[in-house]
PDB file of C-alpha atoms in Angstrom:
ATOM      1  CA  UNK A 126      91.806 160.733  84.335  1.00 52.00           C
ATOM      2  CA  UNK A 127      90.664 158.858  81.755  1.00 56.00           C
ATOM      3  CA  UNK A 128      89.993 155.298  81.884  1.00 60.00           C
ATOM      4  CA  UNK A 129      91.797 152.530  79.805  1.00 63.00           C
ATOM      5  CA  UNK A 130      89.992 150.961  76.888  1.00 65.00           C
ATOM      6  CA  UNK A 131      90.479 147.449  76.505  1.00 65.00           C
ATOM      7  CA  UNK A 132      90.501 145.656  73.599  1.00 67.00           C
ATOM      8  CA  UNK A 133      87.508 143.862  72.276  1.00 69.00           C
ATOM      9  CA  UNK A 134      87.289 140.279  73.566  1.00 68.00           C
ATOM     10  CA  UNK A 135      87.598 138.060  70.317  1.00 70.00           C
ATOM     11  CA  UNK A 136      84.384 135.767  69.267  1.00 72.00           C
ATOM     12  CA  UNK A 137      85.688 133.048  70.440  1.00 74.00           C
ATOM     13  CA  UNK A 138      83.546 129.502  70.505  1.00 75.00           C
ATOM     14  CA  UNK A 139      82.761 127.542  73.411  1.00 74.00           C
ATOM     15  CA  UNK A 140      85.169 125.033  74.842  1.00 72.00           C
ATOM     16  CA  UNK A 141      85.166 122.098  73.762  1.00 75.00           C
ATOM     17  CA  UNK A 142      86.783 121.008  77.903  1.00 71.00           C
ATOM     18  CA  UNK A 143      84.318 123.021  79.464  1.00 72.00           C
ATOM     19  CA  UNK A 144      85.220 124.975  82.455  1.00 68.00           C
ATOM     20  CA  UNK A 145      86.704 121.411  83.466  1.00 67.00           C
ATOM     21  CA  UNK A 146      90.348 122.889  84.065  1.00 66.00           C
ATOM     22  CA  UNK A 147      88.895 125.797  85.232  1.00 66.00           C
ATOM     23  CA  UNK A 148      87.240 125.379  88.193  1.00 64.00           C
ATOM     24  CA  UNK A 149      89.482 123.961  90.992  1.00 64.00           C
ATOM     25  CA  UNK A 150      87.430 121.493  93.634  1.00 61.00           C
ATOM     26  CA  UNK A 151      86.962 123.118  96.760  1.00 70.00           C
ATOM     27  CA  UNK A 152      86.593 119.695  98.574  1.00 76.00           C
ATOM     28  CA  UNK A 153      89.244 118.902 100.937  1.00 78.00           C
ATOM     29  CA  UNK A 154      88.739 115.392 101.538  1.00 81.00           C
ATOM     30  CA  UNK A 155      89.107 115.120  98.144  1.00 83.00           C
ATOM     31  CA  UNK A 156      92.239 116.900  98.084  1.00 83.00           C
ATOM     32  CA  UNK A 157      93.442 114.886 100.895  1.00 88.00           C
ATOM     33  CA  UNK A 158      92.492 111.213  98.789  1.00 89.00           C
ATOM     34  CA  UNK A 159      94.598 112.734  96.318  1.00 89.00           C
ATOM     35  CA  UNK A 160      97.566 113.419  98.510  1.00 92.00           C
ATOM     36  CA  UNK A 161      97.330 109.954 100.267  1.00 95.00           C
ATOM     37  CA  UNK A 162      97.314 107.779  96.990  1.00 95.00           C
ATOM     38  CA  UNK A 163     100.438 109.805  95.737  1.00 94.00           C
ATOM     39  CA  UNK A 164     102.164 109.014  98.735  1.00 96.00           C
ATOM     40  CA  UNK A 165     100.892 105.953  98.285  1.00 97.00           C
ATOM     41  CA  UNK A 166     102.179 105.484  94.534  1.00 95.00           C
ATOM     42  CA  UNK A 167     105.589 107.079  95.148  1.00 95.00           C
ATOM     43  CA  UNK A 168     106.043 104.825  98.235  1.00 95.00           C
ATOM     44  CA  UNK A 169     105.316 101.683  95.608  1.00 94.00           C
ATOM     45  CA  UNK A 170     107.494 103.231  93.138  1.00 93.00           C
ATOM     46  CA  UNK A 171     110.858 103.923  95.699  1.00 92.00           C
ATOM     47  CA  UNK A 172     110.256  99.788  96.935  1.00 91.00           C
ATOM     48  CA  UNK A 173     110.784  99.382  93.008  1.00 89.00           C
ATOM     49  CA  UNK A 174     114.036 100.947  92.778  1.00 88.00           C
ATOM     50  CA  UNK A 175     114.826  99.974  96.066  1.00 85.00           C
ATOM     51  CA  UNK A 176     114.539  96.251  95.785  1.00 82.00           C
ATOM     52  CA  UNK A 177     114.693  95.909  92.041  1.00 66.00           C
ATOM     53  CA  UNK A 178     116.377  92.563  91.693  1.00 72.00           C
ATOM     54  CA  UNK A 179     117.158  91.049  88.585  1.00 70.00           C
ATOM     55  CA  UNK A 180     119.371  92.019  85.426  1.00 77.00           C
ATOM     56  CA  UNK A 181     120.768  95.454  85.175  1.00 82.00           C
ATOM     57  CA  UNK A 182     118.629  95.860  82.148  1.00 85.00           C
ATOM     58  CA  UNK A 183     115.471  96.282  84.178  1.00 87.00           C
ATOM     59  CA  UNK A 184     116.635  98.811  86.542  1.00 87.00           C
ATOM     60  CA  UNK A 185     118.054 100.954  83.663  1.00 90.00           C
ATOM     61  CA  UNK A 186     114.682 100.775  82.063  1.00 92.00           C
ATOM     62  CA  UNK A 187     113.054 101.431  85.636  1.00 92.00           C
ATOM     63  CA  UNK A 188     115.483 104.499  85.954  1.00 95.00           C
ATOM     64  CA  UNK A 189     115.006 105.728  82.597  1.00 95.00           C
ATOM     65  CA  UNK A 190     111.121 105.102  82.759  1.00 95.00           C
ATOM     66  CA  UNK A 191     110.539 107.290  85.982  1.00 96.00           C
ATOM     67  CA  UNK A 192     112.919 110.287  84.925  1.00 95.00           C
ATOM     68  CA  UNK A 193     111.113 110.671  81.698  1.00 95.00           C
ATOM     69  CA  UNK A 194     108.059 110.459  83.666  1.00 95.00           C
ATOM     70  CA  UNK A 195     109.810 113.720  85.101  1.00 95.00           C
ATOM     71  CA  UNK A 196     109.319 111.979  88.933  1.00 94.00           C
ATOM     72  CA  UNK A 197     112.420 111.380  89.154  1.00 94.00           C
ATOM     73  CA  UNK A 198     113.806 113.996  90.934  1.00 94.00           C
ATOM     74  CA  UNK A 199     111.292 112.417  94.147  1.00 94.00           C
ATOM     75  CA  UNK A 200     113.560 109.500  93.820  1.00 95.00           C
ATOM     76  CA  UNK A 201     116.974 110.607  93.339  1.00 94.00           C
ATOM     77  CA  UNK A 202     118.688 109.436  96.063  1.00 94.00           C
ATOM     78  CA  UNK A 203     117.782 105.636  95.427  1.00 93.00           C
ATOM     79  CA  UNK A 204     118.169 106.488  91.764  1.00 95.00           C
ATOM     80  CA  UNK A 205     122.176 107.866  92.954  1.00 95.00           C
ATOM     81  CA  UNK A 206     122.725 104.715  94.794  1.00 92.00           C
ATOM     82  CA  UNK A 207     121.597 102.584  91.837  1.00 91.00           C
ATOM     83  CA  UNK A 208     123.878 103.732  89.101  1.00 92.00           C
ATOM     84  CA  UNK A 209     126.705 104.299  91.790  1.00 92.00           C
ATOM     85  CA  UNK A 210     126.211 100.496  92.382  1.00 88.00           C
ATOM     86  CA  UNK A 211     125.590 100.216  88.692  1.00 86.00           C
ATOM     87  CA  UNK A 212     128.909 102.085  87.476  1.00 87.00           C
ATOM     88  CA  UNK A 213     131.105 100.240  89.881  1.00 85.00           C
ATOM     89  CA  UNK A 214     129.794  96.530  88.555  1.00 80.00           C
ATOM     90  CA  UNK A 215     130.672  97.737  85.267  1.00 77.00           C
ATOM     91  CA  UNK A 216     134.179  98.726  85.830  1.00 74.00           C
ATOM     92  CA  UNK A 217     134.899  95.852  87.290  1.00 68.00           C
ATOM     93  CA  UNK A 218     133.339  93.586  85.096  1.00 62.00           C
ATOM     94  CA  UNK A 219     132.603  95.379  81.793  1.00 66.00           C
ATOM     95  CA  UNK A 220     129.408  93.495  82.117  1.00 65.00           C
ATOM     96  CA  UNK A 221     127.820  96.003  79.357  1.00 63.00           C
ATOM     97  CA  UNK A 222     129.752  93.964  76.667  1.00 71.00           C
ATOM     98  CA  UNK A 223     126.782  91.918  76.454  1.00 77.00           C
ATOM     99  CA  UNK A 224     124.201  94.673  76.479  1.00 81.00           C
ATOM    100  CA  UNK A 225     122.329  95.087  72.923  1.00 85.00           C
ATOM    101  CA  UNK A 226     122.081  98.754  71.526  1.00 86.00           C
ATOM    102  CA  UNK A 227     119.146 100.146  73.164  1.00 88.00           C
ATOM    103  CA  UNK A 228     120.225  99.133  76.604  1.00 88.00           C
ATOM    104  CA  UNK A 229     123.649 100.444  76.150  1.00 89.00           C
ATOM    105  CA  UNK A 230     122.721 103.884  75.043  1.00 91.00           C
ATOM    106  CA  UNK A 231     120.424 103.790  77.935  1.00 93.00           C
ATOM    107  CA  UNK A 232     123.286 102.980  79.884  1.00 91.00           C
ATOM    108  CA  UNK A 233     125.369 105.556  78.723  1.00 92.00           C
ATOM    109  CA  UNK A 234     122.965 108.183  78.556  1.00 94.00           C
ATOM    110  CA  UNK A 235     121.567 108.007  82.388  1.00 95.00           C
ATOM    111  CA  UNK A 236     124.667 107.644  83.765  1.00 94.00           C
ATOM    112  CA  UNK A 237     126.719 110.714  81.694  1.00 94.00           C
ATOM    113  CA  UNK A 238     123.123 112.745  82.257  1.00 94.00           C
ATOM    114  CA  UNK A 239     124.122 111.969  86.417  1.00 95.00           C
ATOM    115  CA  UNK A 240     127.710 112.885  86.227  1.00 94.00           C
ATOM    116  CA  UNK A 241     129.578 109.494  85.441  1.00 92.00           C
ATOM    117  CA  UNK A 242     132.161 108.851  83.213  1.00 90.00           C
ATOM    118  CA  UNK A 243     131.654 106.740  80.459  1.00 86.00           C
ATOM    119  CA  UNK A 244     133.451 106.340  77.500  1.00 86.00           C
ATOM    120  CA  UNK A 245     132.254 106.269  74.207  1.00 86.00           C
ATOM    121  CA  UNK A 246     133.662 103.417  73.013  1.00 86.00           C
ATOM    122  CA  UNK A 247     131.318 101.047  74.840  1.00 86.00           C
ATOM    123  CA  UNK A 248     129.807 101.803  71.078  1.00 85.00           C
ATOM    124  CA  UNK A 249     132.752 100.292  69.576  1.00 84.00           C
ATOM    125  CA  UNK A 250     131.150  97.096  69.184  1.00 84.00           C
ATOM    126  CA  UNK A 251     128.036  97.517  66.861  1.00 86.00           C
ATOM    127  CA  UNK A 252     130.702  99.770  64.827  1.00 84.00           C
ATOM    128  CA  UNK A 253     132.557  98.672  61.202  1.00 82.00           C
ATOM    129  CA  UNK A 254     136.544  99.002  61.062  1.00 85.00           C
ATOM    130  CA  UNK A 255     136.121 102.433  59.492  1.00 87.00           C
ATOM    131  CA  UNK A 256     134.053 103.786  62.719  1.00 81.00           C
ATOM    132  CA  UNK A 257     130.829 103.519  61.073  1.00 82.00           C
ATOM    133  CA  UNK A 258     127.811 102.075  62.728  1.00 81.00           C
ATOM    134  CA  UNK A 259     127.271  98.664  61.409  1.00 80.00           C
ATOM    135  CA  UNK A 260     124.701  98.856  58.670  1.00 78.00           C
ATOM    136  CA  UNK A 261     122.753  95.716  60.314  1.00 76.00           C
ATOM    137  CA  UNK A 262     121.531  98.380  62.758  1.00 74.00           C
ATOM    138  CA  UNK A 263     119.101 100.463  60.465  1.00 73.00           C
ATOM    139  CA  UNK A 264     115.940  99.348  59.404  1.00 68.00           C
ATOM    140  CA  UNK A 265     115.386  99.735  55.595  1.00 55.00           C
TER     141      UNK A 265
END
């Protein structure tokens, strides 16, 4: 048999990190600080979402926030209950009307992303009569 030849290793400089990423602690208190104070965190976080009183605004921005964190998926059922809630104070009031641009796509992008139907046309109002967005919108 003969035995493989492997390829010689680049010259490669030091790291500038270190063996920093590396090396994984072998402490397990440490470990278990870590795990406490991210129970601790997403505990803080679900109260936020949980009891987040005020204008819808703020709990879109909340929702949006933590899901592009990518935690979101630790919250999802309070997140479900939220734009459930959400969706059905719209419908019956069309309470968006009064929304400005960035909180309306929000709006329309979280809650299409989780399955709900909203129309397009909640756009209609920052457009001209021939469809196009109003040119007040862009920054020149």
């Amino acid at each position: 048999m003969s035995s493989a030849s492997r390829p010689i290793a680049a010259g490669y400089g030091p790291d500038i990190w270190g063996d920093k990423f590396t090396s994984i602690p072998r402490h397990f208190e440490l470990w278990e600080a870590y795990s406490k104070e991210r129970d601790t965190l997403k505990n803080e976080v679900r109260r936020m979402l949980v009891s987040a009183e005020g204008e819808w605004t703020e709990k879109l921005i909340l929702i949006n926030t933590i899901e592009r964190l990518g935690v979101g998926y630790h919250f999802s059922e309070e997140i479900e209950d939220m734009l459930a809630e959400m969706q059905n104070a719209h419908e019956t009031s069309e309470s968006y009307k009064k929304y400005d641009l960035f909180t309306t796509a929000i709006f329309f992008r979280i809650l299409r992303q989780h399955g709900y139907k909203v129309t397009s046309e909640i756009f209609n109002k920052y457009k001209e009569i021939d469809g196009k967005f109003n040119e007040a919108l862009f920054c020149h």
